[in-house]
XYZ file of C-alpha atoms in Angstrom:
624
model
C 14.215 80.181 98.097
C 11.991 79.232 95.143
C 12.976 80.220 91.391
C 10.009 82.855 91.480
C 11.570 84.319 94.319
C 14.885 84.305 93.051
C 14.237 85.798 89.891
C 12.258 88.969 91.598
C 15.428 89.827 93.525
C 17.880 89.297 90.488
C 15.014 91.817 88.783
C 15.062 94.381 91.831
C 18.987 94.528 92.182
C 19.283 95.182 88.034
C 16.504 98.060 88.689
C 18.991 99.457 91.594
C 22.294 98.957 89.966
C 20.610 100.464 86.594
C 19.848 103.736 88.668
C 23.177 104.088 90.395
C 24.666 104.204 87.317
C 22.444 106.385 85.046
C 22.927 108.883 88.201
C 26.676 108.554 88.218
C 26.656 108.748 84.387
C 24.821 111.773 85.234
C 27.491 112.884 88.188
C 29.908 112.413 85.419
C 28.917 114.969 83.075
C 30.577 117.724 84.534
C 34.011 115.595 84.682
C 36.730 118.043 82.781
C 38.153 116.574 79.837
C 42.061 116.229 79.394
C 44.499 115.695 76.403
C 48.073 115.516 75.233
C 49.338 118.516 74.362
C 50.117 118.739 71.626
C 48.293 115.322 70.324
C 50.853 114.243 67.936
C 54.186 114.065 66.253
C 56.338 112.853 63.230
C 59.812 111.619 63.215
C 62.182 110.785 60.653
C 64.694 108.277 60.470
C 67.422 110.590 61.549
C 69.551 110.332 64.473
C 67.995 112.901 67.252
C 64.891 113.205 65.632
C 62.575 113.910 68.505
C 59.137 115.246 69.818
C 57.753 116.216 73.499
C 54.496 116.609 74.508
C 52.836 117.670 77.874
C 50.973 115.015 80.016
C 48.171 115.995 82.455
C 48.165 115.609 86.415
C 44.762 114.954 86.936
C 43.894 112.344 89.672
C 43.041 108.990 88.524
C 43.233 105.038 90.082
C 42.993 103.046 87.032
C 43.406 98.971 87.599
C 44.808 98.457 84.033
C 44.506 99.956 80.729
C 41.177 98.500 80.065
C 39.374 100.660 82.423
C 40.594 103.864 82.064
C 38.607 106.718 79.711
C 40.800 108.847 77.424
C 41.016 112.101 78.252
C 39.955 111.461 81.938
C 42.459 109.523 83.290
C 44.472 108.683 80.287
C 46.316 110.193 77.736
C 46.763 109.370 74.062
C 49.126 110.766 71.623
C 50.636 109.405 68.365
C 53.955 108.995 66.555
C 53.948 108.678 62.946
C 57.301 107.385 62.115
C 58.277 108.813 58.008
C 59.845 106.375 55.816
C 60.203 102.325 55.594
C 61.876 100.192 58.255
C 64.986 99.490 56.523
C 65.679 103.475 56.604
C 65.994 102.905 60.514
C 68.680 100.622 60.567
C 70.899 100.488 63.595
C 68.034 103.208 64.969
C 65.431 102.680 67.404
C 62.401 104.372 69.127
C 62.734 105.439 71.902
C 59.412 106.979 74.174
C 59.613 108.043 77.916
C 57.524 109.487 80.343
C 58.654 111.283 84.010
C 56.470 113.072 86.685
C 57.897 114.835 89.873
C 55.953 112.483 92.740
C 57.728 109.432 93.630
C 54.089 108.256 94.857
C 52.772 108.991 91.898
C 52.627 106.212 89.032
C 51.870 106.472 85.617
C 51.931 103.765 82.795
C 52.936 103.606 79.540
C 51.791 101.513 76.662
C 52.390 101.627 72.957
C 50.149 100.085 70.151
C 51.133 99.950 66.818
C 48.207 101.733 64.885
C 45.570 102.542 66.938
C 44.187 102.039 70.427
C 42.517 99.068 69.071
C 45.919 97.751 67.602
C 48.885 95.346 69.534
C 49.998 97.102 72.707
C 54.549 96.063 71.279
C 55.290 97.769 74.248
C 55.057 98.827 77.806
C 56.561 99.854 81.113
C 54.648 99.568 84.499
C 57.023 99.644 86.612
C 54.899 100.872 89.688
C 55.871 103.240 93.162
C 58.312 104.537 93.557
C 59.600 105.445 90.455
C 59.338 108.837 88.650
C 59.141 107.785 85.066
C 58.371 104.886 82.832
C 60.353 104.009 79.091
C 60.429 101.654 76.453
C 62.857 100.600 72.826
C 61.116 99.974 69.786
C 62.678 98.596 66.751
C 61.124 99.850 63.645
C 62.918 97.377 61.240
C 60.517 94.633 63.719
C 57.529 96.364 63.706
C 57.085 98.868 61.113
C 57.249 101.992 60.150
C 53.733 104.445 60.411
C 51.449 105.232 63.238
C 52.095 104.586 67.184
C 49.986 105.457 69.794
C 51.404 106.129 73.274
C 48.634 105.179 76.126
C 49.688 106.748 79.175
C 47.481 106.220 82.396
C 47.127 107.311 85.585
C 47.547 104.429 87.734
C 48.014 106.023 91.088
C 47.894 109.779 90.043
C 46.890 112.774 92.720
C 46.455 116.078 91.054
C 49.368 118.891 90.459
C 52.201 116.073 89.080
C 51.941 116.466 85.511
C 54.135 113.999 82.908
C 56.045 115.248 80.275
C 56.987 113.053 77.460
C 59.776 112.436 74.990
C 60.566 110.337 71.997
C 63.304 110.249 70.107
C 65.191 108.221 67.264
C 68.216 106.961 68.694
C 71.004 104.300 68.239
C 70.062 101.032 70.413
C 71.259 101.494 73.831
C 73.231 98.509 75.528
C 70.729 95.786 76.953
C 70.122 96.007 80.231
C 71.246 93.056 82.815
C 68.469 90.930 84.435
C 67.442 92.890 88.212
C 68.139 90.875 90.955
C 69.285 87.342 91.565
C 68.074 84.067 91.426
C 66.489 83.075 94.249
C 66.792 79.638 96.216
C 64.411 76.832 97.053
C 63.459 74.133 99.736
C 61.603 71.275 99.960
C 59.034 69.834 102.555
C 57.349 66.573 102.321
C 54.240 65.526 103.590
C 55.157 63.391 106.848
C 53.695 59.679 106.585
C 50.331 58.972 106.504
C 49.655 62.331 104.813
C 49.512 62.787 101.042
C 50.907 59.753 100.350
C 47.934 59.502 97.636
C 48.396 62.971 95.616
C 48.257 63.427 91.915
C 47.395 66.714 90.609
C 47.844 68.878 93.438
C 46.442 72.478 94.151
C 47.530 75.008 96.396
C 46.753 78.201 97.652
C 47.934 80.833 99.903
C 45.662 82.360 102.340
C 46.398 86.011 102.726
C 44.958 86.703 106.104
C 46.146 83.631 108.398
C 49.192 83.163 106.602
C 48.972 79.289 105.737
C 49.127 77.467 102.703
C 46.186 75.128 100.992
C 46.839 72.024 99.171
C 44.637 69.130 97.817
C 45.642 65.871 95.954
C 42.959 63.233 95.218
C 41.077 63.003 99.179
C 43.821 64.905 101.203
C 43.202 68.801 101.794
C 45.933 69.644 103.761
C 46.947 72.243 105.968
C 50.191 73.676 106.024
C 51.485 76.267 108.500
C 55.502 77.419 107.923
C 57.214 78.711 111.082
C 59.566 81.469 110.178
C 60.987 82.025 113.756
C 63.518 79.136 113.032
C 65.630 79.267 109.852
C 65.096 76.807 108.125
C 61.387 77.230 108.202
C 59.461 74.139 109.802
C 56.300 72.909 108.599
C 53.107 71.599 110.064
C 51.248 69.465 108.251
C 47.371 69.006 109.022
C 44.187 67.377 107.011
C 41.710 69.185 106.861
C 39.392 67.041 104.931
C 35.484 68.623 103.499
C 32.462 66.503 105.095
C 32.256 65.601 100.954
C 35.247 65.747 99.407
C 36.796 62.542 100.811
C 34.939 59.969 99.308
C 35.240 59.472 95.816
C 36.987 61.695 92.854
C 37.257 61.766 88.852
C 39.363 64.960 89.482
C 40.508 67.092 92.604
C 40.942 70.825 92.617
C 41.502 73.363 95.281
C 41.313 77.486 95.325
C 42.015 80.387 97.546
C 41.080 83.289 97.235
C 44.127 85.081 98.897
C 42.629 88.273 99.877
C 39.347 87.348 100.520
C 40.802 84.108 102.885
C 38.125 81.132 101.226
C 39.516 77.902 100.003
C 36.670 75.903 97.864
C 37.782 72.460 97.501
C 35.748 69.936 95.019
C 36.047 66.987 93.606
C 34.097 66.224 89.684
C 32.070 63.990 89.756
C 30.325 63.246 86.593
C 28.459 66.613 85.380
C 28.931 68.265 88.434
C 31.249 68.167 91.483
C 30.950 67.360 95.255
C 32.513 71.068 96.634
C 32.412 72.885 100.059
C 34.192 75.894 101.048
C 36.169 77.130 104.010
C 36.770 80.730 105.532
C 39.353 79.488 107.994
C 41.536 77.098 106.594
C 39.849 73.838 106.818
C 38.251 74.025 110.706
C 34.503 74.554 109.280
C 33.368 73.439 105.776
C 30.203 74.689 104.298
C 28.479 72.653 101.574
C 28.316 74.136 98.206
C 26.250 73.263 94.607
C 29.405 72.712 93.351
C 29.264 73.553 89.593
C 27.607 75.015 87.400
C 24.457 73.249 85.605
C 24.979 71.416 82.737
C 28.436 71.397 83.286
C 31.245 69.175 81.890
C 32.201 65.754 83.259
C 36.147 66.319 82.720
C 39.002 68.619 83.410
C 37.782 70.693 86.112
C 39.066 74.189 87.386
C 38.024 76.529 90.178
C 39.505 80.230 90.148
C 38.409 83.753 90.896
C 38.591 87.022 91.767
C 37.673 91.029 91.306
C 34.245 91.139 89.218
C 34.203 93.051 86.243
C 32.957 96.292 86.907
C 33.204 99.852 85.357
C 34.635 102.705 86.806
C 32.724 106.406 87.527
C 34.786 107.503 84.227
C 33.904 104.344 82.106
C 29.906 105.214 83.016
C 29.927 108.475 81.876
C 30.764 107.147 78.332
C 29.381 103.070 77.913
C 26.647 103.214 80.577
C 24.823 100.246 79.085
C 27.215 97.897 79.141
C 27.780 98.874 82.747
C 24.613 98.006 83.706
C 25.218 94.532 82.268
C 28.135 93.911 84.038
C 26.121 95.266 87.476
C 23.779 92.620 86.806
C 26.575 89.949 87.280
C 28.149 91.536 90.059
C 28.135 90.355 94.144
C 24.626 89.360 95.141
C 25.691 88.622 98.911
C 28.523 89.866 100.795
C 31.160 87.660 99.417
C 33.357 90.827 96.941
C 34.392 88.446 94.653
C 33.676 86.247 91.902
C 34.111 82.709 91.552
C 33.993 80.463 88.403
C 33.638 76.658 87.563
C 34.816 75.267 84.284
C 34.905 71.670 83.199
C 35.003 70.613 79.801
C 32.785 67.766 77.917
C 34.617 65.811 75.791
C 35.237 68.644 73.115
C 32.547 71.107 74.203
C 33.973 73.321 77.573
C 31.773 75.143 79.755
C 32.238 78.025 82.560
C 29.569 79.232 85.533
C 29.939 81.965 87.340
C 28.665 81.854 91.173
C 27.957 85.600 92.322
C 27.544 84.280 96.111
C 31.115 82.795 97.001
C 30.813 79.574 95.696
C 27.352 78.811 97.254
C 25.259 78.282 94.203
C 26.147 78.843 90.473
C 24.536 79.602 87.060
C 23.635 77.277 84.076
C 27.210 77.311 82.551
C 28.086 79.245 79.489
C 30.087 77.604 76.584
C 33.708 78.713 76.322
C 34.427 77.453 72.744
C 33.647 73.981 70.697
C 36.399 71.875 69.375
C 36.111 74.007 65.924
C 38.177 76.847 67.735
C 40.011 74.368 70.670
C 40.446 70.924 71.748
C 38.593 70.176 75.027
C 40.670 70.196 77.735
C 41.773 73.701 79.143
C 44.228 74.737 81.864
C 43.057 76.486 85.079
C 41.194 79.284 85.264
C 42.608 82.936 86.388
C 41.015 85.997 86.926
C 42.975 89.744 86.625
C 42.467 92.575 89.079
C 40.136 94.466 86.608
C 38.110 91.163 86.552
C 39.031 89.651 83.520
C 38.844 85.644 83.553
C 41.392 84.034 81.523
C 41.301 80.157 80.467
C 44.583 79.035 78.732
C 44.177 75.963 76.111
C 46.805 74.005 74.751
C 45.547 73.338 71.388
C 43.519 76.029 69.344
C 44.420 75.321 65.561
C 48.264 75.592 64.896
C 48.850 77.324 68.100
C 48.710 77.158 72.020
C 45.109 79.600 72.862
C 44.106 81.817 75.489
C 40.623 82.177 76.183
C 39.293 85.431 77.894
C 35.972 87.085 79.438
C 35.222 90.223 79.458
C 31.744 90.067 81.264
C 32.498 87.751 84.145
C 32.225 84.593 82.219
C 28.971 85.276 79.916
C 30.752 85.759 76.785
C 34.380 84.189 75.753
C 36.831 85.361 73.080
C 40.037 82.883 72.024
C 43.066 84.357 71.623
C 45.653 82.375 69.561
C 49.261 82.815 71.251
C 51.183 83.403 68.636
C 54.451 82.020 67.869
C 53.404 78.906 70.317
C 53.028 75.323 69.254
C 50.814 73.147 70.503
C 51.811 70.300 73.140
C 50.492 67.484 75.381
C 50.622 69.504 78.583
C 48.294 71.990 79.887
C 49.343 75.667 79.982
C 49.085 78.335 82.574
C 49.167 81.781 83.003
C 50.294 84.312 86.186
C 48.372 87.549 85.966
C 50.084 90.549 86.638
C 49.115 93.402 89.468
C 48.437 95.923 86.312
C 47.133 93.002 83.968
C 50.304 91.899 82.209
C 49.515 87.964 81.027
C 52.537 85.519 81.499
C 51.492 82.268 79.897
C 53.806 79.332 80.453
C 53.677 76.692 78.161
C 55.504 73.681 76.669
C 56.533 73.623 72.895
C 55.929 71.061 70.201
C 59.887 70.433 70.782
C 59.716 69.687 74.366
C 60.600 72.903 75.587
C 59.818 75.525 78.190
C 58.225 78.735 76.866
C 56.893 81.981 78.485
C 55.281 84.640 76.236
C 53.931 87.746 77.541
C 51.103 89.815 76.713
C 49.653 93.586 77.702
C 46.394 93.756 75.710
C 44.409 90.589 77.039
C 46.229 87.717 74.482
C 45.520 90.323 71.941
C 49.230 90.214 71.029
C 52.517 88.516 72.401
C 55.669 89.389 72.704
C 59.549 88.377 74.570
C 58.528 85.116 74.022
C 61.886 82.768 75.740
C 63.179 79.192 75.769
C 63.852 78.965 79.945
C 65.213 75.764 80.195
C 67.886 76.413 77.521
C 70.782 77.048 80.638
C 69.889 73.316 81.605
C 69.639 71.764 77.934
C 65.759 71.114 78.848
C 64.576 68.724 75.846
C 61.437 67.202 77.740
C 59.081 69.129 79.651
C 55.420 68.771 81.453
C 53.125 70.806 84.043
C 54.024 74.203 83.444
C 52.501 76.366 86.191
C 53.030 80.286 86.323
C 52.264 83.145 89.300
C 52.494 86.869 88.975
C 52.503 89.216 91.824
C 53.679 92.860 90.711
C 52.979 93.737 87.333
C 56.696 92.894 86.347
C 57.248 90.131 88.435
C 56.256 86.412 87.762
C 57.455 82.727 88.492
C 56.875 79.942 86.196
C 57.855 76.065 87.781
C 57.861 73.181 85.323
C 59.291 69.467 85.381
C 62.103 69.008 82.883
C 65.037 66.923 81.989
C 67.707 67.318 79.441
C 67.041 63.728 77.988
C 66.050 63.525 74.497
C 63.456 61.025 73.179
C 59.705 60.610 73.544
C 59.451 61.986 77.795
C 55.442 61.960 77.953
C 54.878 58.458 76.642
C 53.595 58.384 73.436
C 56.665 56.040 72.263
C 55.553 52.676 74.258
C 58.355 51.020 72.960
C 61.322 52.807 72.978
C 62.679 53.397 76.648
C 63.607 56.973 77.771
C 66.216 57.559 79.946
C 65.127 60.711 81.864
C 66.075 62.129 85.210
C 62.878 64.461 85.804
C 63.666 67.939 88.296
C 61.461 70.362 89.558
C 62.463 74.065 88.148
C 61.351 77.394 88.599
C 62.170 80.566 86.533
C 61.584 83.977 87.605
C 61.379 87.480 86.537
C 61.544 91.183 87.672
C 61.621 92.626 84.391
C 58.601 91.971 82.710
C 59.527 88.822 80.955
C 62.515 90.756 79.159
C 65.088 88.022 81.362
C 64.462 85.287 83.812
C 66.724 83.207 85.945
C 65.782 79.560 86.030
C 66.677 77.012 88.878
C 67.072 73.547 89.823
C 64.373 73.740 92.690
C 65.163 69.578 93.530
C 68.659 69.457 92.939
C 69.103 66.697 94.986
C 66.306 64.294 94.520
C 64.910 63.761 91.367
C 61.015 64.022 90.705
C 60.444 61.072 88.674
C 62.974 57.956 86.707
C 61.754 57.516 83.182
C 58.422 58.684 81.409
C 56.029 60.996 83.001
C 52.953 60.134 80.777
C 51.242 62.928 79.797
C 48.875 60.893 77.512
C 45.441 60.411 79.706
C 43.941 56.853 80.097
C 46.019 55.330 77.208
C 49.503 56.075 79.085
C 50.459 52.325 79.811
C 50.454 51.083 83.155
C 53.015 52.468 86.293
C 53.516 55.740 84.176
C 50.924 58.321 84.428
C 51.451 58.005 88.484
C 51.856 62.130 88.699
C 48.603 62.614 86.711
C 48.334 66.004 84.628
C 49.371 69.135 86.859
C 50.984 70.443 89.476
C 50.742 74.287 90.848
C 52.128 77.666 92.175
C 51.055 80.123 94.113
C 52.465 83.079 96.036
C 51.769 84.451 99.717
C 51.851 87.757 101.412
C 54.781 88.613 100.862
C 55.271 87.604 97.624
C 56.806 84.497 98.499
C 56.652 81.570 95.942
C 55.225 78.395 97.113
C 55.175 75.226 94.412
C 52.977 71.738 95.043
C 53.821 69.128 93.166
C 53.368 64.879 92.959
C 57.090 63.263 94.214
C 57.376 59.855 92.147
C 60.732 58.937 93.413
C 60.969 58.683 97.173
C 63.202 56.129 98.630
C 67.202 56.501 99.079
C 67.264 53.725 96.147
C 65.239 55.555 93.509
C 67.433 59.004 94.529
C 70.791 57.264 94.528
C 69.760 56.175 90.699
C 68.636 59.842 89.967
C 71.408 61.030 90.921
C 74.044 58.820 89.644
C 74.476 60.451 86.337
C 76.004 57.539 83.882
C 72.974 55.434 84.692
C 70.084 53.859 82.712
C 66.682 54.531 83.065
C 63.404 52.583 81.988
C 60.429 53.889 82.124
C 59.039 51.755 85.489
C 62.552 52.625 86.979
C 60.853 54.879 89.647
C 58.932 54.033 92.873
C 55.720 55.176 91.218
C 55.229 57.077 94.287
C 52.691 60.184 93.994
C 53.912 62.000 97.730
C 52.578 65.307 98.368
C 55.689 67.224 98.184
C 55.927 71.642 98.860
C 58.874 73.594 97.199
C 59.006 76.961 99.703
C 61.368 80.003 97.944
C 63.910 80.502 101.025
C 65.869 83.797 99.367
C 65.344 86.056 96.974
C 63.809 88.685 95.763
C 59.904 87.882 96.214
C 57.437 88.682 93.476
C 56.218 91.759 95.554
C 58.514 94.710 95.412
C 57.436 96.777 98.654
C 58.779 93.520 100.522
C 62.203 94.209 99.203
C 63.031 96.257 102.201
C 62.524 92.992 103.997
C 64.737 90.154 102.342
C 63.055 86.761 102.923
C 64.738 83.924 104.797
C 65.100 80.649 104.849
C-alpha cells in the first residue's frame, strides 16, 4: 500500500472513531451522577474517633483507578485528620469499606491530599470478598487531608458500600497468606540451547506451551501434567530470519491473544517474525520501529489505551487521540519496540500485531536516564511501563499514557541505582511491582498504585539467605496482589559483577524466586536451584569491558506465568557438569572467577506447588 494510501485510511478511521465518541459523549449525558454521602469527615487524635459515610451501588467495570469517572463509577470522600503527627502516637488510621455481594468488588485507595496526590494506600483484594481495608500511620505520613477513592471494579446495581474510619491503636501484623511454594528444573536436552544468553520466555494462554529464545534457538516447550513430575518436550522452532545473525535476542507472547514475535537487533532495526501457533508458521515482520536504536532491545504489549463510555462523557478530546492509536486490523492489542541509542532510547508502537510499526518516539535523553532500559510491560488499562536502572540518584520508571506517544519518568524512590537491569510485574488492577538490585548488592521490590507516582513496602528479599551480590532481577504479577520476582544471588561479599578485575570473588551463584499474596506487604523467598549452582565466580554485569570467560550469561534472564497462574523462570545455566556442581556445592571451597564451565545452557525453572499467582485456581492446587 503506498504512503498516500495509507495516510487516507489513518484519516478516515480518526473521522469514524471521532464520531463514535462525540455520540457516546452525547449517550453519556443523561448518565446519573453519584457521591459519598456525606462527602467528608474530621477526626481527632483520640482513641475511637470515627466517621461513616454511605457508598453507592451503581454498576460499574472499571480496569484500574485511572479509568474510572468520579461520581459515575467511583466515589471520593475525604478525611481531614486535626492536629500534628506526634499527637497520634501509638494511633493509627484505620478506613474500611464492605458491600453485601460476594461477586461484587470494590476497591479502595487512599491519597494523601488530593486525587492528584500519592495513592499510601490500598486494598484490591478482588471476588469473593465483601469488603476491602487498610492502616495508616499518621506519625509516617502526616497529619491533614486524605482522600478515600473507592471504585467499582466489578459492581452490579442494588449492593451499596458503607464505609468506616476510625482512629485506633495498631492492630497486630498480619502473617504472610499462604506458603512458599516449590520449584523444578528442566534443561534443554543436547543439541538444544546449548548457545543461550539472555533468554525470553512466554506463556501462551490458549495452547498451553511455553516460548523461549536465547541467541538463534526459539524453542518450544510443552509440560505434560498427566505424570507427576511434569515431563518436558523440547522443540526448535526457529523464524525463517531469526537464525542467522544477532546483536541481541528477544522473544514475547502475548498470553491471551496466543502470538509470540521473536527478533533479533540488528543495527537500527531488527530481523523479527511472528507466530500465532507456537512456532509451526512464521510470518515476516518490519521489525522495529524507524529510526530506532541499535542496542538494548525489548518487545512487550498488550490492552491499548482506551477510554471508557464514562471517561468520554467528561475528556472527549483526548479520547479521540487515543482512538487514533488504537487497533487498525484485527489484531486487539498493542505491541511496542524499544531499543536504545547509546544514551538516546526510543519506543514504536505497531497498531497491526507486530506487522509494521511507526517512526519511534523518544522515551527520555541521558539528562533524565542512562541509556539502557529494562523490558517493556504494558497494564490492563494499557499503560506501557519501561523500568531504567539509572535516572539521577535513583532507579526510574518510565510510563505512557497514550500508547507510547508521550513518556513521563518516574524516579523510584528510596532505590539506588545498580549495574543490572530492573523489571516490573504488573498487577490485574494495575499495582506496579518493580524488582530491582541495590547499590549494596541487594534484592529490592517496591510497590506502587498510582503509575510510579509514589512507592511504598519497599523490602530487602534476599535478607533470609544473607544475599550480598545480586543480578537479573525479573518480576511477574498475575492478580492484583499476587507477584513473583526471580533473581541470581549469593551470600558472598566482594565485587560479584566484575568491576574488581583483580581481586577474585568467591561466589556460589543460585537461582531464587520470591513471592507474594499480599500485595508486597510479605514475601517468601526460595532457593529455586538448591542443588546445582548457576554460575562459580563473577557473573559480569559490565557489557563489553567484562574480561574474558565472565560475561558468559549476558544481561537477563526472565519470568513469566501461564494459565493458571503458574510461574515459569528461563534462565542461562553456566555450571553444568558433575565437576563444576560438586565445587558449588562443596561449601568450604574456593572460587575464582573462571572456576565455572562457562556454559550458557538453556535451563526452565517450572513452580511444582503452591499457591499460583491466580487466586480462582486455588480451588485447584497445582502439582508437580
Amino acid at each position: 500500500m503506498s504512503s498516500h494510501a495509507s495516510s487516507v485510511t489513518r484519516a478516515t478511521r480518526f473521522s469514524l472513531r471521532s464520531g463514535i465518541i462525540l455520540a457516546l459523549a452525547a449517550c453519556c449525558l443523561a448518565t446519573l451522577v453519584f457521591a459519598a454521602t456525606p462527602s467528608s469527615s474530621t477526626l481527632n487524635p483520640v482513641n475511637g474517633s470515627s466517621a461513616t459515610w454511605a457508598g453507592n451501588g451503581i454498576a460499574g467495570a472499571t480496569t484500574d483507578e485511572t479509568t474510572c469517572v468520579d461520581g459515575t463509577d467511583c466515589d471520593v470522600y475525604t478525611i481531614t485528620l486535626a492536629g500534628s503527627p506526634t499527637n497520634y502516637k501509638g494511633l493509627v488510621l484505620a478506613i474500611s469499606i464492605s458491600h453485601q455481594v460476594k461477586l461484587n468488588d470494590y476497591d479502595l485507595y487512599v491519597h494523601k491530599g488530593g486525587l492528584t496526590g500519592p495513592v499510601i494506600a490500598s486494598s484490591t483484594g478482588g471476588i469473593p470478598e465483601t469488603g476491602e481495608a487498610v492502616v495508616i500511620d499518621p506519625t509516617v505520613s502526616g497529619t491533614g487531608v486524605y482522600t478515600v477513592h473507592v471504585v467499582d471494579s466489578t459492581v452490579a446495581p442494588g449492593d451499596p458500600y458503607s464505609g468506616v474510619a476510625t482512629i485506633v491503636t495498631p492492630p497486630a501484623d498480619s502473617p504472610a497468606h499462604g506458603t512458599a511454594p516449590t520449584y523444578a528444573n528442566y534443561q534443554s536436552p543436547t543439541g538444544l540451547g546449548d548457545n543461550s544468553g539472555e533468554p525470553s520466555i512466554g506463556a501462551n494462554f490458549n495452547s498451553g506451551r511455553i516460548m523461549t529464545q536465547a541467541v538463534f534457538d526459539t524453542l518450544q516447550v510443552t509440560f505434560n501434567a498427566s505424570t507427576s513430575p511434569a515431563t518436558a518436550t523440547w522443540l526448535l522452532k526457529d523464524g525463517p530470519n531469526t537464525n542467522i545473525t544477532t546483536l541481541d535476542p528477544i522473544l514475547f507472547t502475548d498470553s491471551h491473544t496466543g502470538r509470540t514475535i521473536v527478533s533479533q537487533l540488528f543495527g537500527t532495526t531488527s530481523l523479527s517474525a511472528f507466530t500465532d501457533n507456537d512456532g509451526e508458521t512464521y510470518s515476516v515482520s518490519q521489525g522495529g520501529g524507524i529510526a530506532s536504536g541499535v542496542d538494548h532491545q525489548t518487545v512487550g504489549g498488550g490492552p491499548f489505551r482506551l477510554c471508557t463510555a464514562d471517561q468520554l462523557l467528561v475528556t472527549p478530546v483526548p479520547c479521540a487521540q487515543l482512538a487514533v492509536r488504537g487497533p487498525l486490523t484485527q489484531y486487539p492489542n498493542a505491541v511496542y519496540y524499544a531499543s536504545q541509542d547509546i544514551g538516546d532510547a526510543e519506543m514504536a508502537l505497531s497498531q497491526d500485531g507486530g506487522l509494521t510499526y511507526e517512526e519511534a518516539h523518544p522515551m527520555y535523553t541521558l539528562v533524565d536516564c542512562g541509556g539502557l532500559h529494562g523490558h517493556i510491560k504494558v497494564s490492563s488499562s494499557g499503560i506501557v511501563y519501561v523500568p531504567n536502572k539509572r535516572c539521577g540518584s535513583t532507579q526510574g520508571l518510565i510510563v505512557s499514557m497514550d500508547n507510547g506517544l508521550t513518556f513521563t519518568v518516574q524516579p523510584v524512590t528510596g532505590s539506588t541505582p545498580n549495574s543490572s537491569d530492573p523489571s516490573i510485574g504488573i498487577g490485574s488492577k494495575g499495582r506496579v511491582y518493580f524488582g530491582y538490585v541495590a547499590g549494596d548488592g541487594h534484592p529490592h521490590i517496591t510497590v506502587s498504585d498510582d503509575q510510579g507516582r509514589s512507592w511504598h513496602n519497599d523490602l530487602d528479599v534476599g535478607a533470609p539467605f544473607s544475599m550480598r551480590n545480586t543480578v537479573f532481577p525479573e518480576v511477574v504479577a498475575g492478580d492484583n496482589d499476587r507477584a513473583s520476582f526471580f533473581f541470581l544471588g549469593t551470600p558472598s561479599a566482594g565485587d560479584g559483577t566484575g568491576a574488581d578485575t583483580g581481586t577474585p570473588f568467591n561466589g556460589v551463584w543460585h537461582g531464587y524466586i520470591a513471592t507474594t499474596y499480599n500485595g508486597g506487604k510479605t514475601w517468601f523467598t526460595v532457593d529455586a536451584t538448591p542443588n546445582d549452582p548457576v554460575q562459580l565466580g563473577v557473573i559480569c554485569t559490565q557489557g563489553t569491558t567484562c574480561p574474558s570467560g565472565t560475561r558468559n550469561l549476558l544481561d537477563f534472564n526472565d519470568l513469566t506465568v501461564d494459565k493458571a497462574g503458574r510461574v515459569f523462570a528461563a534462565y542461562t545455566d553456566g555450571c553444568i557438569t558433575a565437576a563444576c556442581i560438586a565445587r558449588g556445592n562443596n561449601t568450604t571451597a574456593s572460587h575464582t572467577r573462571l572456576d565455572n564451565d562457562q556454559a550458557t545452557k538453556a535451563t526452565i525453572i517450572r513452580q511444582s506447588t503452591g499457591l499460583s499467582l491466580f487466586k480462582g485456581q486455588d480451588a485447584t492446587p497445582l502439582r508437580p
